[in-house]
XYZ file of C-alpha atoms in Angstrom:
124
model
C 0.127 0.002 -0.243
C 2.565 2.828 0.429
C 3.653 2.018 -3.276
C -0.058 4.279 -3.682
C 0.131 8.032 -3.581
C -1.387 9.303 -0.076
C -4.125 11.036 -2.259
C -5.492 7.491 -4.509
C -4.913 5.740 -0.772
C -7.445 7.904 1.098
C -10.108 7.274 -1.333
C -10.385 3.731 -0.434
C -13.236 3.238 2.247
C -11.726 0.043 3.872
C -8.257 -1.800 4.627
C -8.452 -5.201 4.223
C -5.147 -6.994 5.441
C -5.418 -10.549 5.390
C -3.487 -12.550 7.465
C -0.781 -14.860 7.852
C -2.472 -18.178 7.883
C -2.480 -20.304 11.834
C -1.911 -23.318 12.133
C -4.525 -25.173 11.249
C -4.155 -22.840 7.745
C -0.846 -24.045 6.849
C -1.839 -27.507 7.387
C -4.897 -27.211 5.450
C -2.686 -25.387 2.815
C -0.331 -28.035 2.489
C -3.036 -30.821 2.622
C -4.849 -28.967 -0.195
C -1.219 -29.017 -2.913
C -0.309 -32.243 -1.632
C -4.068 -34.027 -1.968
C -3.027 -35.293 -5.871
C 0.912 -36.104 -4.889
C 2.118 -39.503 -2.898
C 3.143 -38.744 0.262
C 4.875 -41.760 2.251
C 3.053 -42.221 5.669
C 5.533 -40.957 7.753
C 4.629 -37.623 6.787
C 2.412 -35.291 9.139
C 1.477 -32.163 7.654
C 1.093 -30.594 11.107
C 4.613 -31.322 12.035
C 5.123 -28.730 9.021
C 2.673 -26.506 9.809
C 4.466 -26.028 13.325
C 8.382 -25.149 11.185
C 6.663 -22.893 8.907
C 4.649 -19.495 10.895
C 5.410 -16.462 9.864
C 5.460 -18.604 5.922
C 2.674 -17.300 3.411
C -0.207 -19.985 1.286
C 2.350 -19.273 -1.792
C 5.456 -19.890 0.235
C 4.472 -22.958 1.559
C 2.763 -24.149 -1.774
C 6.286 -23.569 -2.623
C 7.788 -26.068 0.217
C 5.144 -28.220 -1.511
C 6.565 -28.570 -4.995
C 10.333 -28.124 -4.011
C 9.482 -31.359 -1.855
C 7.126 -33.245 -4.681
C 9.912 -32.883 -6.598
C 12.688 -34.535 -5.008
C 11.995 -38.458 -6.378
C 11.915 -36.681 -9.230
C 15.326 -35.109 -9.138
C 16.845 -38.859 -7.806
C 15.121 -40.195 -10.985
C 17.182 -37.588 -12.937
C 20.779 -37.918 -11.223
C 20.876 -41.821 -11.736
C 19.981 -40.959 -14.980
C 16.291 -43.618 -15.162
C 13.998 -41.130 -15.999
C 14.402 -42.330 -19.560
C 12.821 -45.656 -18.416
C 8.743 -45.226 -18.572
C 8.726 -48.070 -15.647
C 10.897 -45.892 -13.151
C 9.038 -42.758 -13.711
C 5.319 -45.010 -13.193
C 7.141 -46.283 -9.859
C 8.782 -42.964 -8.596
C 8.638 -43.103 -4.986
C 6.473 -40.648 -2.296
C 7.413 -37.774 -0.972
C 9.195 -38.040 2.518
C 9.366 -36.241 5.250
C 12.958 -35.895 4.757
C 11.604 -33.996 1.846
C 9.601 -31.962 2.897
C 12.366 -30.556 5.585
C 14.717 -30.193 3.432
C 12.216 -28.495 0.897
C 11.541 -26.560 4.718
C 15.688 -25.364 5.153
C 15.680 -23.925 1.991
C 12.490 -21.855 1.481
C 12.259 -19.155 3.826
C 9.131 -16.753 4.299
C 8.720 -15.016 1.195
C 7.596 -12.230 3.453
C 9.798 -10.353 6.443
C 8.358 -10.441 9.983
C 9.392 -6.886 10.072
C 6.891 -6.301 7.530
C 4.594 -8.612 8.339
C 4.518 -5.964 11.385
C 4.389 -3.378 8.990
C 0.901 -4.301 7.379
C -0.575 -5.222 10.386
C 0.352 -1.472 11.869
C -1.150 -0.081 8.517
C -4.697 -2.524 8.634
C -5.361 -1.300 12.307
C -4.895 2.765 11.140
C -1.403 3.314 13.401
């Protein structure tokens, strides 16, 4: 909102702030993004929700995409992508795939910006 001229900004009747998802919301976002992808039984989306506080829905979608790509990268590294049977028999996405993705993908919005948005929405 700070990129808009004050005169233009003041014409808007309402300020709408969409907060970052809470733990339940983050858990659901993981579930939604992975619903059509096979995951290992050890995968606990609640655990990942605990580890991704401060992440937006978009950030979590990137984590899911990264984790889901790891089994494919393994096939590529071993040169087995040319074998159709190997592609059909790809392993499920593991807890370790998610942990690595969470470690490598950081939230796009820094905490200080989140606070600034909240203050703006509350009129401070």
